[in-house]
C-alpha atoms as a PDB file:
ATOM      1  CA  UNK A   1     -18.642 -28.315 -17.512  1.00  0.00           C
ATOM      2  CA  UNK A   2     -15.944 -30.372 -19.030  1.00  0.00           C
ATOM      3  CA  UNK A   3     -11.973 -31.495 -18.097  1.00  0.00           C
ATOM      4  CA  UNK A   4     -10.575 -30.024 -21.131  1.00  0.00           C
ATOM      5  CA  UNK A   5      -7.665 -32.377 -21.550  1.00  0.00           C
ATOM      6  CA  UNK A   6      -5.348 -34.798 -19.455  1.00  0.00           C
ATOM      7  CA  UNK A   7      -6.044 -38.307 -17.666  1.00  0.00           C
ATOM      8  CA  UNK A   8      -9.928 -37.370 -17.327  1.00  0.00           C
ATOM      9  CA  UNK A   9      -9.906 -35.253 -20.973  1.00  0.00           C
ATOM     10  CA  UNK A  10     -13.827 -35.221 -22.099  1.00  0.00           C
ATOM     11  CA  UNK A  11     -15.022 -35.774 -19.051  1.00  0.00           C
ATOM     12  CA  UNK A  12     -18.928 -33.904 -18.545  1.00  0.00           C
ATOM     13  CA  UNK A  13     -20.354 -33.044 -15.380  1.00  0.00           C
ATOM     14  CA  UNK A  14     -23.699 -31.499 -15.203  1.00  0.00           C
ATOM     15  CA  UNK A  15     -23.389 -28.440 -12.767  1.00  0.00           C
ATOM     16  CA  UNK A  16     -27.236 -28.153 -10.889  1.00  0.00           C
ATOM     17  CA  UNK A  17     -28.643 -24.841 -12.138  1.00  0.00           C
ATOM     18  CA  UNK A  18     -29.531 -23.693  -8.835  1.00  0.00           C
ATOM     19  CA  UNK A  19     -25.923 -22.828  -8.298  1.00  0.00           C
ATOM     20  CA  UNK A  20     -24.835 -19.507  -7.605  1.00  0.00           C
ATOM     21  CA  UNK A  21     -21.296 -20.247  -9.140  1.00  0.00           C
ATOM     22  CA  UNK A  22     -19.883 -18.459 -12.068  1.00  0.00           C
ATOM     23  CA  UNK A  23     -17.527 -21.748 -13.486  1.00  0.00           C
ATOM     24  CA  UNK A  24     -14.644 -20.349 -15.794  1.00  0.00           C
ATOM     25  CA  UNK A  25     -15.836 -20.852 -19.479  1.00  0.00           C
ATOM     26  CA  UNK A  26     -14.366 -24.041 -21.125  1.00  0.00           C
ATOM     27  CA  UNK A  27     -12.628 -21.146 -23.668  1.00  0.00           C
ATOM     28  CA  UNK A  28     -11.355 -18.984 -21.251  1.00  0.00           C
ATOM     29  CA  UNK A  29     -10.242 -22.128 -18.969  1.00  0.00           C
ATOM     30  CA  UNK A  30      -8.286 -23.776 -22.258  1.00  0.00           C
ATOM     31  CA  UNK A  31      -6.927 -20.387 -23.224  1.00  0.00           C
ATOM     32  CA  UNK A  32      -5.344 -19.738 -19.252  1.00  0.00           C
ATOM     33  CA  UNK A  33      -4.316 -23.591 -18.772  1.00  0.00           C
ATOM     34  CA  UNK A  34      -2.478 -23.084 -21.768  1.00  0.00           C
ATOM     35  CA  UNK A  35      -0.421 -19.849 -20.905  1.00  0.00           C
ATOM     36  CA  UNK A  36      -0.026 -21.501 -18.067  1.00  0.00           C
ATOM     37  CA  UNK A  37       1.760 -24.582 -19.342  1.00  0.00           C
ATOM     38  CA  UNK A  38       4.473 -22.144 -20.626  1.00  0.00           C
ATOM     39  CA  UNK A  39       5.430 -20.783 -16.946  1.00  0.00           C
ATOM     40  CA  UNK A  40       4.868 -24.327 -14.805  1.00  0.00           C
ATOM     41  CA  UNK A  41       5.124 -28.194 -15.443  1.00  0.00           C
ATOM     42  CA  UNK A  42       1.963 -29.330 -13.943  1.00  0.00           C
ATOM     43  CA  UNK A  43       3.021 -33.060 -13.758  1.00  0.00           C
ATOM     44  CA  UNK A  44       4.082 -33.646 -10.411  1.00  0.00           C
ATOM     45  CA  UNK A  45       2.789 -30.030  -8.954  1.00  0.00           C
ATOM     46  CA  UNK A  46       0.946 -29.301  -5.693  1.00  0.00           C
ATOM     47  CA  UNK A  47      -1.965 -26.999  -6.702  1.00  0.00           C
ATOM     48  CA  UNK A  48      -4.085 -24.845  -4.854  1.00  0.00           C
ATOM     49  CA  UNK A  49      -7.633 -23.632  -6.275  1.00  0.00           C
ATOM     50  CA  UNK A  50      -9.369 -20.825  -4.093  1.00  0.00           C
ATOM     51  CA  UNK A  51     -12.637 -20.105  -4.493  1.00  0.00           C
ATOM     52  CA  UNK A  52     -13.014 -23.747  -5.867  1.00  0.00           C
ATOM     53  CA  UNK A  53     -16.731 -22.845  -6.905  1.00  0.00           C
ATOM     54  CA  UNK A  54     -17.616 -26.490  -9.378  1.00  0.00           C
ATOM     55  CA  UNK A  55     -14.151 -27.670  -8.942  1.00  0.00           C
ATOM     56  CA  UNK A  56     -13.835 -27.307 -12.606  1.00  0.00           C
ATOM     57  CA  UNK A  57     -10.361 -25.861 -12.022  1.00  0.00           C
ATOM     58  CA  UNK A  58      -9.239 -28.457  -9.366  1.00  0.00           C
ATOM     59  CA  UNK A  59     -10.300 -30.834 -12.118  1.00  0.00           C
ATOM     60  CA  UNK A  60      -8.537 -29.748 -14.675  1.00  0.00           C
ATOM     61  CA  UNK A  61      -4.955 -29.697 -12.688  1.00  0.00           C
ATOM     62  CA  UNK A  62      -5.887 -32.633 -11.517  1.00  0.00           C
ATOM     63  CA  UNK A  63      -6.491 -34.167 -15.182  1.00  0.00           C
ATOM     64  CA  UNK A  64      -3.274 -32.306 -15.927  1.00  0.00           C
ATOM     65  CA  UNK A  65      -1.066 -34.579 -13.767  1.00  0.00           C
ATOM     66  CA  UNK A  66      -0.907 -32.249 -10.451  1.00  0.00           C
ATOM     67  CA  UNK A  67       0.052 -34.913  -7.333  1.00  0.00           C
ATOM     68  CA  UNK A  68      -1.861 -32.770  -4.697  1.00  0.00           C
ATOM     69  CA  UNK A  69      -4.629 -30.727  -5.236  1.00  0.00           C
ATOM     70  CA  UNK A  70      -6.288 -28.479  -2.238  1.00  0.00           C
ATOM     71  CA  UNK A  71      -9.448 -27.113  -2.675  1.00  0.00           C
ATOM     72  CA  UNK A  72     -11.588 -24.266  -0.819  1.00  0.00           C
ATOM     73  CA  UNK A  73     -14.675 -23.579  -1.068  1.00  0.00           C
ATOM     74  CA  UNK A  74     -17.145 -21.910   1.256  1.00  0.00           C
ATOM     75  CA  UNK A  75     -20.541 -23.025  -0.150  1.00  0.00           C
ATOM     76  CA  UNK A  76     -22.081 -26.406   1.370  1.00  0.00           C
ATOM     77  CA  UNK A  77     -23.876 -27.468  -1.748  1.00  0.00           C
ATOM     78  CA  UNK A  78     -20.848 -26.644  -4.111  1.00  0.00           C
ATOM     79  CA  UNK A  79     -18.537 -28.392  -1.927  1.00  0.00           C
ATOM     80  CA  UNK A  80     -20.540 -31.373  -1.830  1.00  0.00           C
ATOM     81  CA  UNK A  81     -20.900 -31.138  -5.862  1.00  0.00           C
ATOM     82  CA  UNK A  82     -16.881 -30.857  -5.650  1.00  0.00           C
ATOM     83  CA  UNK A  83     -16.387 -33.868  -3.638  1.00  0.00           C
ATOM     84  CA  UNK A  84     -18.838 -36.122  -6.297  1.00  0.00           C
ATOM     85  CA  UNK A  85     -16.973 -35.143  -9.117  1.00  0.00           C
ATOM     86  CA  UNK A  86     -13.378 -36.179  -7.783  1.00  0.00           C
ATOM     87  CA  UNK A  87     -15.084 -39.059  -6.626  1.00  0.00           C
ATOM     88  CA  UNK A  88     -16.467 -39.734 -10.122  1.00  0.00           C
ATOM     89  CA  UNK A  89     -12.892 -39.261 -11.505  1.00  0.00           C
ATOM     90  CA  UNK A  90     -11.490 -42.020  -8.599  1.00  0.00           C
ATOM     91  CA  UNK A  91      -8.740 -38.891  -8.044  1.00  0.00           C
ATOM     92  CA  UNK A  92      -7.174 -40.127  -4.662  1.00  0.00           C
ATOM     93  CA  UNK A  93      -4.874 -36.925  -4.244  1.00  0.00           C
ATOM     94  CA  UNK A  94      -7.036 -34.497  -3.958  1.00  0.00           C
ATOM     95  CA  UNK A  95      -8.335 -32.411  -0.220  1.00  0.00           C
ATOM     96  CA  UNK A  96     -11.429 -30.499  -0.443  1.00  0.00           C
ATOM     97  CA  UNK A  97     -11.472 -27.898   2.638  1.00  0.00           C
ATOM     98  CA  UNK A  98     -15.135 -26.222   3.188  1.00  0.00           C
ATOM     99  CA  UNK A  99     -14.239 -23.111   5.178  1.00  0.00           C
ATOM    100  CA  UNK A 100     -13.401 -19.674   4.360  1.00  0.00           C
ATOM    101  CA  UNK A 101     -10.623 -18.366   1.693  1.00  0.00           C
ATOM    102  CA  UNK A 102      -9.236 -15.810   4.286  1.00  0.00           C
ATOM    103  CA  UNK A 103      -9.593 -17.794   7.403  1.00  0.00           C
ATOM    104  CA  UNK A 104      -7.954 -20.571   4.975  1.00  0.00           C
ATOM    105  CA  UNK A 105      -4.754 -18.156   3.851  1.00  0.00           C
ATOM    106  CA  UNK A 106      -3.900 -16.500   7.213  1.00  0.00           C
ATOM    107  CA  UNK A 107      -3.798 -20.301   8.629  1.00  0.00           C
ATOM    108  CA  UNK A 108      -1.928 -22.378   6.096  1.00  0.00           C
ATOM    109  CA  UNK A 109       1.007 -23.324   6.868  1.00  0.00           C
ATOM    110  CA  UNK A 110       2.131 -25.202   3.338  1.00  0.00           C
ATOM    111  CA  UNK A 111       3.054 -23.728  -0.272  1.00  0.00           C
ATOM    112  CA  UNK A 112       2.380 -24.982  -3.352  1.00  0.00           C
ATOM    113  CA  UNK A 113       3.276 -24.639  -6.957  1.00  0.00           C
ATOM    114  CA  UNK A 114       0.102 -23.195  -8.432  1.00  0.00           C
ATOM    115  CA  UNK A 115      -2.298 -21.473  -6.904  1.00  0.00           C
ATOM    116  CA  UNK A 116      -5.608 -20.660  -8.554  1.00  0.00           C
ATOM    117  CA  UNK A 117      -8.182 -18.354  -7.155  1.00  0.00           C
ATOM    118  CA  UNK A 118     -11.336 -17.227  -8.819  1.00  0.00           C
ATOM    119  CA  UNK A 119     -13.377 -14.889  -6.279  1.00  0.00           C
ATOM    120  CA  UNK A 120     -16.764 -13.212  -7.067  1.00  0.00           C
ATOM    121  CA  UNK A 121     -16.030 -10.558  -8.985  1.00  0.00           C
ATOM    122  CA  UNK A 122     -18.015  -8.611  -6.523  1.00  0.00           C
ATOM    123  CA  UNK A 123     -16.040  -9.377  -3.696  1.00  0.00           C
ATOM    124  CA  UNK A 124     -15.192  -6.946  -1.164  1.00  0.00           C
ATOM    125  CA  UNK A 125     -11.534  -6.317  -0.742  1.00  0.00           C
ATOM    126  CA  UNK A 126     -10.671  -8.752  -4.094  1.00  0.00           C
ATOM    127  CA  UNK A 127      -7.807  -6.969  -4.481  1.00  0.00           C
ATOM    128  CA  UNK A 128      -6.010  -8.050  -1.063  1.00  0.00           C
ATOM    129  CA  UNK A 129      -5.590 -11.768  -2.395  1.00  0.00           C
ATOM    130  CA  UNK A 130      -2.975 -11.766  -4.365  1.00  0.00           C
ATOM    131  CA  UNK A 131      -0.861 -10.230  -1.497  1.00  0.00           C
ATOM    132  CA  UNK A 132      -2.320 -12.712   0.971  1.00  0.00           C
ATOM    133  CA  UNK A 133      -2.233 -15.714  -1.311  1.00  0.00           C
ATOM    134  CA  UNK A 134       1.639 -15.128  -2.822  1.00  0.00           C
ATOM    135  CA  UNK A 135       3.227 -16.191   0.596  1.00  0.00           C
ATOM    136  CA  UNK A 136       1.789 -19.396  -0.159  1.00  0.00           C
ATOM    137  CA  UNK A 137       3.720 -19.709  -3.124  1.00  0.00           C
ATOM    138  CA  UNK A 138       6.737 -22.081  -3.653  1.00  0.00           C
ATOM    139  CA  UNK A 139       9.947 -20.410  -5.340  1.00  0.00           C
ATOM    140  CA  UNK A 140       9.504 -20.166  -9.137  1.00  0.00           C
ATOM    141  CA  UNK A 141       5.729 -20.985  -8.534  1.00  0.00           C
ATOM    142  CA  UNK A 142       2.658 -19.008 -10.074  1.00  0.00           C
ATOM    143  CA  UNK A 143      -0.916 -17.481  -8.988  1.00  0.00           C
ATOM    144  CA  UNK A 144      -3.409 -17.546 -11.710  1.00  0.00           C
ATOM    145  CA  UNK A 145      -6.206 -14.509 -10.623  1.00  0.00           C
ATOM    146  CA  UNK A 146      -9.349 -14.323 -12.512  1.00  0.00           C
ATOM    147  CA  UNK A 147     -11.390 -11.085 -12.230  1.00  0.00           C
ATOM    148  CA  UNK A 148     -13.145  -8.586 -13.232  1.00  0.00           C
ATOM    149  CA  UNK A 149     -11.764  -6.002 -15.922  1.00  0.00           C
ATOM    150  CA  UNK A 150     -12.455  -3.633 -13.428  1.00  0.00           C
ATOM    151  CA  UNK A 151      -9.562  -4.773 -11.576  1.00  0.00           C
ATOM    152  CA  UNK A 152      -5.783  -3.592 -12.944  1.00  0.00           C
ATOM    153  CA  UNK A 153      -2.981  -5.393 -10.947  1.00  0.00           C
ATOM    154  CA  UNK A 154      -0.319  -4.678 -13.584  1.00  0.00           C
ATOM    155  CA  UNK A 155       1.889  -2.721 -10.866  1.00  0.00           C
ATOM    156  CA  UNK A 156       2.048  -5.310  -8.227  1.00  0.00           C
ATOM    157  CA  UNK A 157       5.902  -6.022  -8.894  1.00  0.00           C
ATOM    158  CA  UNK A 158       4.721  -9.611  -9.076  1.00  0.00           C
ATOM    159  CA  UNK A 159       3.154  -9.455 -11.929  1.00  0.00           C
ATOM    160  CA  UNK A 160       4.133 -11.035 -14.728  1.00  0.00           C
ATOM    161  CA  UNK A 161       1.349 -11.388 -17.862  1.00  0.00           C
ATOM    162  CA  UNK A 162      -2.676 -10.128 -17.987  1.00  0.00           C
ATOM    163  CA  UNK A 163      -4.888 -12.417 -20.317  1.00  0.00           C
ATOM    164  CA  UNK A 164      -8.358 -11.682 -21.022  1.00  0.00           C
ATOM    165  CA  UNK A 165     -10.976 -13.438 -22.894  1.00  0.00           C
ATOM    166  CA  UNK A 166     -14.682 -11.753 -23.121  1.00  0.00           C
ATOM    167  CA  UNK A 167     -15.376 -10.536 -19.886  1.00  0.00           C
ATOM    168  CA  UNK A 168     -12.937 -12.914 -18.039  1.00  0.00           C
ATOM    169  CA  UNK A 169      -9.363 -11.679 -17.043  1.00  0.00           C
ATOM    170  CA  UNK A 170      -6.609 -13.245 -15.643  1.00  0.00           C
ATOM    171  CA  UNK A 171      -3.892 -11.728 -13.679  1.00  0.00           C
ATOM    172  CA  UNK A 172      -0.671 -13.983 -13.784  1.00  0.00           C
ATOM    173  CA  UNK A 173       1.587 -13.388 -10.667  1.00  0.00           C
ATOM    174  CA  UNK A 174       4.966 -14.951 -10.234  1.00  0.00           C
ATOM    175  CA  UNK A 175       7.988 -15.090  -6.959  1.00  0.00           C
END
């Protein structure tokens, strides 16, 4: 995996086969971070990345200028990989949190300006997090929601713009 640009731009990081994560391809991760950059000023943004996976995403806003970035991720081994890479990078504003996403959301108490979240695709009840990660949202902030084309959130009055690229989708949500 690679930071596709910012402070840590060309940055590699082999990701141990024997992980069970699915990391965003570097296409598909250019192609959303750059939609993106048209609906939110990263520099200076608090970022949230559910579902955190290889951290590729946490990363890349933190590459992108974000000043806080909060990670989740369930998954001992991926957390640890996670907390090497940010290490690697010397990024001092970043909090990894190795718990669950829904025991995570239903006990925050702070909002952010991006939130991120890239669930299995085969997760039960995926389509409950937008709804339970929007409250966590600061005013005029965005949730990025990669899926499954399965999934069609283009009702949730939310939502604002669907990307896909291959078999990756994104679901753009917006208060």
């Amino acid at each position: 995996m690679r930071v596709i640009t910012g402070q840590y731009k060309g940055r590699h990081f082999d990701v141990p086969r024997t992980f069970k994560a699915r990391p965003t391809t570097d296409f598909a991760k250019e192609n959303i971070f750059n939609v993106m950059t048209g609906y939110i000023d990263f520099d200076g943004s608090s970022a949230l990345d559910l579902f955190a996976g290889t951290g590729s995403i946490s990363l890349e806003l933190l590459s992108r200028g974000c000043s806080d970035v909060v990670s989740v991720e369930m998954d001992r081994d991926h957390a640890r990989f996670i907390q090497q890479c940010v290490s690697k990078v010397q990024a001092i504003n970043h909090t990894l949190i190795r718990g669950d996403v829904f025991r995570f959301l239903k006990s925050c108490k702070r909002q952010f300006d991006i939130i991120f979240a890239d669930p299995p695709y085969a997760l039960p009840n995926i389509e409950t997090i937008p709804d339970l990660a929007l409250p966590l949202l600061k005013d005029d902030g965005i949730l990025v929601f990669e899926h499954g084309k399965q999934n069609d959130f283009s009702a949730h009055p939310r939502f604002i713009d669907h990307r896909s690229y291959g078999s990756v989708n994104f679901s753009i949500f917006k208060l």
